[in-house]
mmCIF file of C-alpha atoms and ligand atoms in Angstrom:
data_model
loop_
_atom_site.group_PDB
_atom_site.id
_atom_site.type_symbol
_atom_site.label_atom_id
_atom_site.label_comp_id
_atom_site.label_asym_id
_atom_site.label_seq_id
_atom_site.Cartn_x
_atom_site.Cartn_y
_atom_site.Cartn_z
ATOM 1 C CA MET K 1 108.992 115.807 119.643
ATOM 2 C CA LEU K 2 109.547 112.498 118.383
ATOM 3 C CA GLN K 3 112.937 111.483 117.060
ATOM 4 C CA ILE K 4 114.174 108.147 115.688
ATOM 5 C CA LYS K 5 117.741 107.731 115.664
ATOM 6 C CA ASP K 6 119.434 104.849 113.595
ATOM 7 C CA LEU K 7 116.780 102.346 114.179
ATOM 8 C CA SER K 8 116.965 98.883 113.238
ATOM 9 C CA PHE K 9 114.209 96.449 113.794
ATOM 10 C CA SER K 10 113.805 92.731 113.376
ATOM 11 C CA TYR K 11 111.171 90.082 114.126
ATOM 12 C CA PRO K 12 112.522 87.237 115.783
ATOM 13 C CA SER K 13 114.073 84.843 113.529
ATOM 14 C CA ASN K 14 113.237 86.985 110.447
ATOM 15 C CA THR K 15 115.556 89.199 108.418
ATOM 16 C CA PRO K 16 115.604 92.686 109.427
ATOM 17 C CA VAL K 17 112.572 95.374 108.495
ATOM 18 C CA PHE K 18 115.005 98.289 108.962
ATOM 19 C CA ALA K 19 118.605 99.116 109.722
ATOM 20 C CA GLY K 20 119.992 102.903 110.667
ATOM 21 C CA LEU K 21 116.417 104.569 110.086
ATOM 22 C CA ASN K 22 116.165 108.206 111.116
ATOM 23 C CA LEU K 23 113.217 110.330 111.198
ATOM 24 C CA ASP K 24 111.916 113.166 113.360
ATOM 25 C CA LEU K 25 108.368 114.608 113.702
ATOM 26 C CA GLN K 26 107.664 118.010 115.328
ATOM 27 C CA LYS K 27 104.470 119.001 117.131
ATOM 28 C CA GLY K 28 101.657 119.393 115.022
ATOM 29 C CA GLU K 29 102.974 118.488 111.855
ATOM 30 C CA ARG K 30 101.797 115.782 109.380
ATOM 31 C CA LEU K 31 103.981 113.372 107.892
ATOM 32 C CA ALA K 32 103.196 110.803 104.987
ATOM 33 C CA VAL K 33 104.888 107.165 104.808
ATOM 34 C CA MET K 34 104.481 105.774 101.797
ATOM 35 C CA GLY K 35 106.645 102.550 100.391
ATOM 36 C CA PRO K 36 105.862 99.264 98.763
ATOM 37 C CA SER K 37 103.864 96.600 100.371
ATOM 38 C CA GLY K 38 105.739 94.440 103.288
ATOM 39 C CA CYS K 39 108.907 97.246 104.054
ATOM 40 C CA GLY K 40 107.826 98.060 107.269
ATOM 41 C CA LYS K 41 105.403 100.730 107.233
ATOM 42 C CA SER K 42 103.143 99.115 109.664
ATOM 43 C CA THR K 43 106.005 97.976 111.697
ATOM 44 C CA LEU K 44 107.179 101.154 112.175
ATOM 45 C CA LEU K 45 103.920 102.798 113.218
ATOM 46 C CA SER K 46 103.662 100.110 115.825
ATOM 47 C CA LEU K 47 107.241 100.912 117.203
ATOM 48 C CA ILE K 48 106.410 104.354 117.122
ATOM 49 C CA GLY K 49 103.549 103.493 119.280
ATOM 50 C CA GLY K 50 105.860 101.309 121.451
ATOM 51 C CA LEU K 51 103.599 98.041 120.704
ATOM 52 C CA LEU K 52 107.328 96.747 119.692
ATOM 53 C CA LYS K 53 110.902 97.597 120.721
ATOM 54 C CA PRO K 54 113.673 98.401 119.020
ATOM 55 C CA THR K 55 116.205 95.922 118.261
ATOM 56 C CA SER K 56 118.907 98.420 118.144
ATOM 57 C CA GLY K 57 118.569 102.182 117.898
ATOM 58 C CA SER K 58 116.242 104.770 119.729
ATOM 59 C CA ILE K 59 113.002 106.348 119.594
ATOM 60 C CA THR K 60 112.954 109.526 121.627
ATOM 61 C CA ASN K 61 108.909 110.292 121.831
ATOM 62 C CA HIS K 62 107.980 113.325 123.907
ATOM 63 C CA PHE K 63 104.318 113.106 122.641
ATOM 64 C CA GLN K 64 102.107 112.877 125.700
ATOM 65 C CA LYS K 65 98.852 110.694 124.001
ATOM 66 C CA ILE K 66 98.888 108.431 120.547
ATOM 67 C CA ALA K 67 95.468 107.436 118.874
ATOM 68 C CA PHE K 68 96.407 104.775 116.545
ATOM 69 C CA VAL K 69 94.239 103.744 113.651
ATOM 70 C CA PHE K 70 95.278 100.025 113.044
ATOM 71 C CA GLN K 71 95.406 98.847 109.253
ATOM 72 C CA GLU K 72 92.495 96.407 110.192
ATOM 73 C CA PRO K 73 89.785 98.068 111.591
ATOM 74 C CA ARG K 74 89.916 96.843 115.683
ATOM 75 C CA LEU K 75 86.497 97.018 116.484
ATOM 76 C CA PHE K 76 84.632 94.677 119.337
ATOM 77 C CA PRO K 77 82.569 92.274 117.008
ATOM 78 C CA TRP K 78 80.045 92.145 119.867
ATOM 79 C CA LEU K 79 79.424 95.677 120.459
ATOM 80 C CA THR K 80 77.460 98.142 118.339
ATOM 81 C CA VAL K 81 79.036 101.160 116.667
ATOM 82 C CA ARG K 82 77.931 103.424 119.212
ATOM 83 C CA GLU K 83 79.247 101.264 122.064
ATOM 84 C CA ASN K 84 82.190 100.712 120.081
ATOM 85 C CA LEU K 85 82.992 104.708 120.547
ATOM 86 C CA GLU K 86 81.914 104.448 123.986
ATOM 87 C CA THR K 87 84.854 102.645 125.039
ATOM 88 C CA VAL K 88 86.940 105.448 124.376
ATOM 89 C CA LEU K 89 85.181 108.136 126.466
ATOM 90 C CA ASN K 90 85.866 108.778 130.102
ATOM 91 C CA SER K 91 82.107 109.745 130.739
ATOM 92 C CA LYS K 92 78.720 109.038 129.634
ATOM 93 C CA ALA K 93 78.249 112.699 129.362
ATOM 94 C CA ASP K 94 80.217 112.758 126.630
ATOM 95 C CA VAL K 95 77.740 110.923 124.514
ATOM 96 C CA GLY K 96 77.133 114.072 122.164
ATOM 97 C CA ARG K 97 80.586 113.892 121.173
ATOM 98 C CA ILE K 98 79.878 110.202 119.515
ATOM 99 C CA HIS K 99 77.268 111.627 117.359
ATOM 100 C CA GLU K 100 79.956 114.397 116.138
ATOM 101 C CA ALA K 101 82.266 112.128 115.713
ATOM 102 C CA LEU K 102 80.223 109.738 113.486
ATOM 103 C CA GLU K 103 79.150 113.099 111.413
ATOM 104 C CA ALA K 104 82.642 113.807 110.505
ATOM 105 C CA VAL K 105 82.834 110.517 109.160
ATOM 106 C CA GLY K 106 79.618 110.429 107.411
ATOM 107 C CA LEU K 107 78.373 107.750 109.402
ATOM 108 C CA VAL K 108 75.532 109.230 111.568
ATOM 109 C CA ASP K 109 72.522 106.613 110.903
ATOM 110 C CA CYS K 110 74.918 103.849 111.647
ATOM 111 C CA GLU K 111 75.212 103.994 115.581
ATOM 112 C CA GLU K 112 72.940 100.822 116.272
ATOM 113 C CA LEU K 113 74.964 98.587 113.907
ATOM 114 C CA PHE K 114 77.503 96.070 114.737
ATOM 115 C CA PRO K 115 80.465 95.675 112.948
ATOM 116 C CA GLU K 116 79.575 92.644 110.699
ATOM 117 C CA GLU K 117 76.922 94.942 109.029
ATOM 118 C CA LEU K 118 79.359 97.467 108.064
ATOM 119 C CA SER K 119 81.497 97.306 104.740
ATOM 120 C CA GLY K 120 85.345 97.430 105.385
ATOM 121 C CA GLY K 121 85.272 100.895 104.382
ATOM 122 C CA MET K 122 82.387 101.664 106.923
ATOM 123 C CA LYS K 123 84.464 99.739 109.764
ATOM 124 C CA SER K 124 87.584 102.263 109.289
ATOM 125 C CA ARG K 125 85.834 105.107 109.315
ATOM 126 C CA VAL K 126 84.581 104.112 112.687
ATOM 127 C CA SER K 127 88.101 103.229 113.546
ATOM 128 C CA LEU K 128 88.934 106.737 112.670
ATOM 129 C CA ALA K 129 85.824 108.266 114.443
ATOM 130 C CA ARG K 130 86.890 106.504 117.588
ATOM 131 C CA ALA K 131 90.952 107.852 117.498
ATOM 132 C CA MET K 132 89.304 111.306 116.810
ATOM 133 C CA LEU K 133 86.871 110.590 119.971
ATOM 134 C CA TYR K 134 89.907 109.245 121.996
ATOM 135 C CA GLY K 135 92.126 112.082 120.947
ATOM 136 C CA GLY K 136 95.850 112.795 121.152
ATOM 137 C CA ASP K 137 98.590 114.772 120.351
ATOM 138 C CA LEU K 138 100.103 112.249 117.897
ATOM 139 C CA PHE K 139 97.932 109.843 115.464
ATOM 140 C CA LEU K 140 99.489 107.432 114.306
ATOM 141 C CA LEU K 141 97.130 106.473 110.848
ATOM 142 C CA ASP K 142 97.910 102.796 108.872
ATOM 143 C CA GLU K 143 96.207 103.364 105.384
ATOM 144 C CA PRO K 144 93.144 104.560 107.305
ATOM 145 C CA PHE K 145 91.346 105.141 104.055
ATOM 146 C CA ALA K 146 92.566 102.515 101.589
ATOM 147 C CA ALA K 147 88.905 100.801 101.210
ATOM 148 C CA LEU K 148 87.257 104.187 100.174
ATOM 149 C CA ASP K 149 86.597 105.540 97.182
ATOM 150 C CA GLU K 150 88.431 108.864 96.192
ATOM 151 C CA ALA K 151 85.974 111.264 96.679
ATOM 152 C CA LEU K 152 85.164 109.960 100.190
ATOM 153 C CA ARG K 153 88.786 109.824 100.882
ATOM 154 C CA ARG K 154 89.183 113.576 100.219
ATOM 155 C CA ASP K 155 86.295 114.639 102.411
ATOM 156 C CA LEU K 156 87.723 112.676 105.189
ATOM 157 C CA ILE K 157 91.364 113.765 104.573
ATOM 158 C CA GLY K 158 89.874 117.717 104.658
ATOM 159 C CA GLN K 159 87.877 116.709 107.862
ATOM 160 C CA LEU K 160 90.835 114.898 109.302
ATOM 161 C CA LYS K 161 93.418 117.900 108.629
ATOM 162 C CA VAL K 162 90.800 120.341 110.471
ATOM 163 C CA TYR K 163 90.558 118.129 113.318
ATOM 164 C CA LEU K 164 94.178 117.946 113.589
ATOM 165 C CA SER K 165 94.829 121.455 113.309
ATOM 166 C CA GLN K 166 92.452 122.535 115.792
ATOM 167 C CA ASN K 167 93.444 119.879 118.271
ATOM 168 C CA GLU K 168 97.386 120.707 117.604
ATOM 169 C CA ALA K 169 97.987 117.154 116.933
ATOM 170 C CA ALA K 170 100.895 115.730 114.798
ATOM 171 C CA ALA K 171 100.037 112.402 112.364
ATOM 172 C CA ILE K 172 101.812 109.855 110.747
ATOM 173 C CA PHE K 173 99.529 108.700 107.794
ATOM 174 C CA VAL K 174 100.558 105.543 106.019
ATOM 175 C CA THR K 175 99.292 105.546 102.450
ATOM 176 C CA HIS K 176 99.661 103.918 99.269
ATOM 177 C CA GLN K 177 98.093 106.988 96.990
ATOM 178 C CA LYS K 178 100.468 109.582 96.275
ATOM 179 C CA GLU K 179 97.443 112.016 96.182
ATOM 180 C CA ASP K 180 96.347 111.182 99.651
ATOM 181 C CA ALA K 181 99.976 111.692 100.847
ATOM 182 C CA GLU K 182 100.109 114.963 98.981
ATOM 183 C CA ALA K 183 96.394 116.339 100.017
ATOM 184 C CA PHE K 184 97.394 114.948 103.656
ATOM 185 C CA ALA K 185 100.942 115.991 104.432
ATOM 186 C CA ASN K 186 103.450 118.738 105.099
ATOM 187 C CA ARG K 187 106.247 116.167 104.288
ATOM 188 C CA CYS K 188 106.410 112.516 102.768
ATOM 189 C CA PHE K 189 108.901 109.981 104.214
ATOM 190 C CA MET K 190 109.275 107.176 101.718
ATOM 191 C CA LEU K 191 110.762 103.892 103.328
ATOM 192 C CA SER K 192 112.625 101.440 100.726
ATOM 193 C CA PRO K 193 112.458 97.838 100.876
ATOM 194 C CA ARG K 194 115.481 96.451 102.482
ATOM 195 C CA GLU K 195 117.818 94.987 99.620
ATOM 196 C CA LYS K 196 118.670 91.220 100.496
ATOM 197 C CA THR K 197 122.349 91.777 100.701
ATOM 198 C CA GLU K 198 121.877 94.109 103.525
ATOM 199 C CA SER K 199 120.121 91.151 105.633
ATOM 200 C CA LEU K 200 122.983 88.809 105.307
HETATM 201 P P1 ADP S 301 104.000 97.163 105.416
HETATM 202 O O1 ADP S 301 102.930 97.788 106.491
HETATM 203 O O2 ADP S 301 104.876 97.800 104.868
HETATM 204 O O3 ADP S 301 103.066 96.442 104.328
HETATM 205 P P2 ADP S 301 104.964 95.234 107.389
HETATM 206 O O4 ADP S 301 105.478 96.328 108.479
HETATM 207 O O5 ADP S 301 103.562 95.091 108.010
HETATM 208 O O6 ADP S 301 105.287 96.178 106.292
HETATM 209 O O7 ADP S 301 106.018 94.119 107.351
HETATM 210 C C1 ADP S 301 107.123 94.265 107.139
HETATM 211 C C2 ADP S 301 107.920 92.998 107.179
HETATM 212 O O8 ADP S 301 107.976 92.567 108.262
HETATM 213 C C3 ADP S 301 107.183 92.140 106.179
HETATM 214 O O9 ADP S 301 108.032 91.136 105.312
HETATM 215 C C4 ADP S 301 106.244 91.250 106.874
HETATM 216 O O10 ADP S 301 106.369 89.812 106.346
HETATM 217 C C5 ADP S 301 106.929 90.735 108.281
HETATM 218 N N1 ADP S 301 106.055 90.862 109.282
HETATM 219 C C6 ADP S 301 105.334 91.947 109.629
HETATM 220 N N2 ADP S 301 104.712 91.414 110.876
HETATM 221 C C7 ADP S 301 105.322 90.021 111.454
HETATM 222 C C8 ADP S 301 105.159 89.600 112.406
HETATM 223 N N3 ADP S 301 104.384 89.515 113.191
HETATM 224 N N4 ADP S 301 106.552 88.683 112.707
HETATM 225 C C9 ADP S 301 107.057 88.336 111.531
HETATM 226 N N5 ADP S 301 107.413 89.063 110.309
HETATM 227 C C10 ADP S 301 106.448 89.932 110.534
HETATM 228 MG MG1 MG S 302 100.781 97.694 106.548
#
């Protein structure tokens, strides 16, 4: 479904982030991506999501619809939580689903709050609820639970796994927590930092 072959990528006037990266992902598979800060995990998700173009190599993506949870929750600051979620709905008739999605992330009482009234962890949960409402057959999740305590992370990982398997969706989940990777994924991909010598 997704095949990455010999992928290289550099930001303009910067050293390469990867060279010769190979990776594949099948329908319904849950992959964890780990690696030290700055090794290119977010860049890899942006390449897979089509927000960046490879410098060389190829990304063949047969998934139909991608839901992206960015590392920094990108909520509209002038809209309430409910209105932020409404932005991904096709019809107002779906509004009952907003309540369900907020229930899944444990934020039912927050519908009328604005993003600035939420903690970092709450914002990331709204972001996740928005991605679940949007739906898709591939979820790109960039450290969605980084700001949450362990009990909540465990609970959300459980909810997310149920959601993904009910919807036969695949996911790439970037995390720093080995326990989260083990709890979430079928497979783990370790992204190594580029050696200085390779970028010369
Ligand atoms: P990670 O998510 O693993 O922490 P990133 O993908 O954010 O890593 O970054 C990988 C490398 O690319 C880092 O060296 C970072 O400084 C650099 N980088 C990230 N975004 C940009 C950008 N927009 N322009 C230039 N360099 C960038
Ligand atoms: Mg990152």
